[in-house]
Amino acid sequence: MSETIYDVPAAWAEKAWVTDAQYKEMYAASIKDPDTFWGEHGRRIDWFKPYAKVRNVSYKPGEVSIKWYEDGTTNVAYNCVDRHLATRANQTAIIWEGDDPAESRTITYGQLHAEVCKFANVLKAHGVRKGDRVTIYLPMIPEAAYAMLACARIGAIHSVVFGGFSPDSLSNRIEDADSRVVITADEGLRGGRAVPLKKNVDAADDKVKGGIGAVIVVRRTGGHVTMKPGRDFWYHEEAEKVSGHCPPAEMQAEDPLFILYTSGSTGKPKGVLHSTAGYLVYAAITHQYVFDYHDGDIYWCTADVGWVTGHSYILYGPLANGATTLMFEGIPTYPTISRFWEVIDKHKVNTFYTAPTAIRSLMGAGEEPVKKTSRASLRLLGSVGEPINPEAWEWYHRVVGEGRCPVVDTWWQTETGGILITPLPGATRLKPGSATRPFFGIRPEIVDTEGKVLEGACEGNLVIADSWPGQMRTVYGDHKRFEETYFATYPNKYFTGDGCRRDADGYYWITGRVDDVINVSGHRMGTAEVESALVAHPAVSEAAVVGYPHDIKGQGIYAYVTLMTGESPSEDLRKELVAHVRREIGPIASPDLIQFSPGLPKTRSGKIMRRILRKIAEDEHGALGDTSTLADPAVVDDLVANRQNRR
Ligand code: PRX
């Protein structure tokens, strides 16, 4: 573990919203009296009807209920757009940078308002009402922002599905959310290659029970698509038919804002549900303090809107603060490996927020592609999505930020809505690899497997002892699953699923998932999902999937596959299985290594011993531990002898 410490640069301590002393004071106050702290910060958004009640939360087993600002009314789109019009109508809200460097444009708050109103009226014209679910399957184009804000404006609940997901994954999400309307594009464009989004929607529709009611298609590439009469509508044609006037709906603070599906350790992906006011307050306050956002900053988060980072830190947090947010359609390596740094120079980006996997892959190309750009505008760097190894942190800090930009390593989850553990650039001394300290109002605790709260320097499982406004409210349509997943392991606490170490300075070091979730390039993947995709293949009888350390992706996917009698292992079958999983879930779920194994290690009661499979995949088979409880210990010798991850 690296213990290098970087002090807060003097200039930062002077200009930042909070210094170390202020952080300590504000943090203590936020914990001592959350009602007062959040009561004040709730007013950073505008309300139609102000709230009198700040929080109403129970983590009690069997009656988990989370409400913030519940008697107030507001509207998220109003807060992200309309309220800025008086002072910022001509300020750029969104800088859009296309996949092709020759394509970019800016959208002012005034233009954003007009576009969102139009989009909202198109949805209304197609029968979308308050509370209806709308699935958004779009590439990184401004219309994704318009569509999300349009839903918020009329009180519809959006469910954004990442464009890299397969038709199967898309249809499951459409069905689970029971959404009648889907918004997509003819094609997406990434790294010069077209992604057949509309075609995927067509394929998904075949699998959705009762079918999709209406598909609104944005024209992006002009590529050929088949339009089904009565179901498919071109957005640009629909937009011509509607008025540009659309008043924002008055929403209760606790009305749902969006559903976002995320993988868990068991079963199908869960529809994480976030609600209106608390989510927005939390996205806005974290965006301001963590990125030390000041008026005029150009801010770029490289995530995709298909993930929570895109929701909170491309769209809602920055726009609630009246910021200029950059939206990038492409990939870090196209047309050249310098693309990120070129975009920073082109748009004079001040704050840059990306994932460790991107840093590690760019690091592999050396310093020259970075150094040939200026990056003089950069002031702050951020990291999110997975633990950042100290080497990647140091490279990011030294090469990309030229040693002058603090790095904020932000820990959070789809479920948390916003950043929970993070440095503040003007306040926190940095330790590479540590997410450092809790944000205001956040009470992290480390517990052992029995739930005993550990004190001082320690290591165990990370829980959060109390609520914060951005917390998810339920699993869509399955409150019981919400309680069981997050509140049953350690009663009266929110269980994160992450392991964590706390050092003597009170700094937190996230060590990774402690459940059957793996983090591949910052994307969460449930091992159970990949397993069920594998066993759906006719040649496969049984499969077990675990993570293993991967230099670029953080974790890779290692699959143990037992074939049906009569099937025999081959390179072709290996390739076919990889292609099969890509088709079933999407490219992000592709197994990196497949080991054909005649048997899997099981206890006498038939439970697969994943601990052993993990050790073999990690190439740590010297430390397999006790295998005497296995039904057939000889299975392990075969697995070790034929392991794929040979170093
Ligand atoms: O294991 C943690 C890891 O990513 C998980 C959350 O994934 P997801 O819901 O997809 O959200 C990703 C973007 C917020 C966490 O349980 N994780 C996220 N950020 C960090 C991290 N692990 C270590 N350090 C981080 N900064």
Coordinates of N, CA and C and ligand atoms in Angstrom, one line a residue, residues 262 307-309 353 356 383-388 409-416 421 433 435 496-498 510-513 519 522-524, ligand 1:
T262 N -29.0 -2.3 -12.3 CA -27.6 -2.6 -11.9 C -27.6 -4.1 -11.5
W307 N -24.9 4.9 -17.4 CA -24.5 4.5 -16.1 C -24.9 5.7 -15.1
V308 N -24.9 5.4 -13.8 CA -25.3 6.4 -12.8 C -24.3 7.6 -12.9
T309 N -23.1 7.4 -13.2 CA -22.1 8.5 -13.2 C -22.6 9.5 -14.3
Y353 N -13.0 14.1 -15.3 CA -13.5 13.0 -14.4 C -13.6 11.7 -15.2
P356 N -10.5 4.6 -13.7 CA -9.2 4.0 -13.6 C -8.9 3.1 -14.8
S383 N -11.5 10.5 -10.3 CA -11.5 9.0 -10.7 C -12.8 8.4 -10.1
V384 N -13.4 7.4 -10.8 CA -14.6 6.8 -10.3 C -14.8 5.4 -10.9
G385 N -15.4 4.5 -10.1 CA -15.9 3.3 -10.7 C -15.3 2.1 -10.2
E386 N -14.1 2.1 -9.7 CA -13.3 1.0 -9.2 C -12.1 1.5 -8.4
P387 N -11.5 0.6 -7.7 CA -10.3 1.1 -6.9 C -9.3 1.5 -7.9
I388 N -8.6 2.6 -7.7 CA -7.5 3.0 -8.5 C -6.2 2.6 -7.9
D409 N -10.5 10.8 -5.8 CA -10.9 9.5 -6.0 C -12.2 9.3 -5.3
T410 N -13.3 9.2 -6.1 CA -14.6 9.3 -5.5 C -15.3 7.9 -5.5
W411 N -15.6 7.5 -4.2 CA -16.3 6.2 -4.1 C -17.8 6.4 -3.9
W412 N -18.5 5.7 -4.7 CA -20.0 5.6 -4.6 C -20.6 4.5 -5.4
Q413 N -21.9 4.5 -5.6 CA -22.5 3.3 -6.2 C -23.8 3.8 -6.9
T414 N -24.3 3.0 -7.8 CA -25.6 3.3 -8.4 C -26.7 3.6 -7.3
E415 N -26.6 2.8 -6.3 CA -27.6 2.9 -5.2 C -27.4 4.2 -4.4
T416 N -26.2 4.7 -4.3 CA -26.0 5.9 -3.5 C -26.4 7.2 -4.1
I421 N -17.7 8.8 -0.4 CA -16.4 9.0 0.2 C -15.5 9.6 -0.8
G433 N -4.7 5.9 -4.1 CA -5.3 4.7 -3.8 C -6.4 4.7 -2.7
A435 N -9.8 6.6 -1.2 CA -10.9 7.5 -1.4 C -11.1 8.6 -0.3
T496 N -23.0 -1.9 1.8 CA -22.6 -1.5 0.4 C -22.2 -2.7 -0.5
G497 N -21.8 -3.8 0.1 CA -21.3 -4.9 -0.7 C -19.8 -4.8 -0.9
D498 N -19.2 -3.7 -0.4 CA -17.7 -3.5 -0.6 C -16.9 -3.8 0.7
I510 N -11.0 1.5 -0.3 CA -12.0 0.4 -0.7 C -11.2 -0.7 -1.3
T511 N -11.5 -1.9 -0.9 CA -10.7 -3.1 -1.4 C -11.4 -3.9 -2.4
G512 N -12.7 -3.5 -2.7 CA -13.4 -4.2 -3.8 C -14.6 -5.0 -3.2
R513 N -15.4 -5.6 -4.1 CA -16.6 -6.2 -3.7 C -16.4 -7.5 -2.8
N519 N -16.2 -6.3 -10.9 CA -16.1 -4.9 -11.5 C -15.2 -5.0 -12.7
G522 N -14.8 -0.9 -14.5 CA -15.6 0.0 -13.8 C -17.1 -0.3 -14.0
H523 N -17.4 -1.4 -14.7 CA -18.8 -1.8 -14.9 C -19.1 -3.0 -14.0
R524 N -20.3 -2.9 -13.4 CA -20.7 -4.0 -12.5 C -21.3 -5.1 -13.2
Ligands
PRX1 O1 -17.1 -1.7 -5.6 C1 -17.3 -0.3 -5.7 C2 -16.9 0.3 -7.0 O2 -18.0 0.2 -7.9 C3 -19.1 -0.2 -7.2 C4 -20.3 0.5 -7.7 O3 -20.6 0.3 -9.0 P1 -21.7 1.1 -9.8 O4 -23.0 0.9 -9.0 O5 -21.7 0.5 -11.2 O6 -21.3 2.6 -9.7 C5 -20.1 3.0 -10.3 C6 -20.0 4.5 -10.3 C7 -20.3 5.1 -9.1 C8 -18.8 0.0 -5.8 O7 -19.6 -0.9 -4.9 N1 -16.4 1.6 -6.9 C9 -16.9 2.8 -7.4 N2 -16.1 3.8 -7.2 C10 -15.0 3.4 -6.6 C11 -15.2 2.0 -6.4 N3 -14.2 1.2 -5.8 C12 -13.1 1.9 -5.3 N4 -12.9 3.2 -5.5 C13 -13.8 4.0 -6.1 N5 -13.6 5.3 -6.2

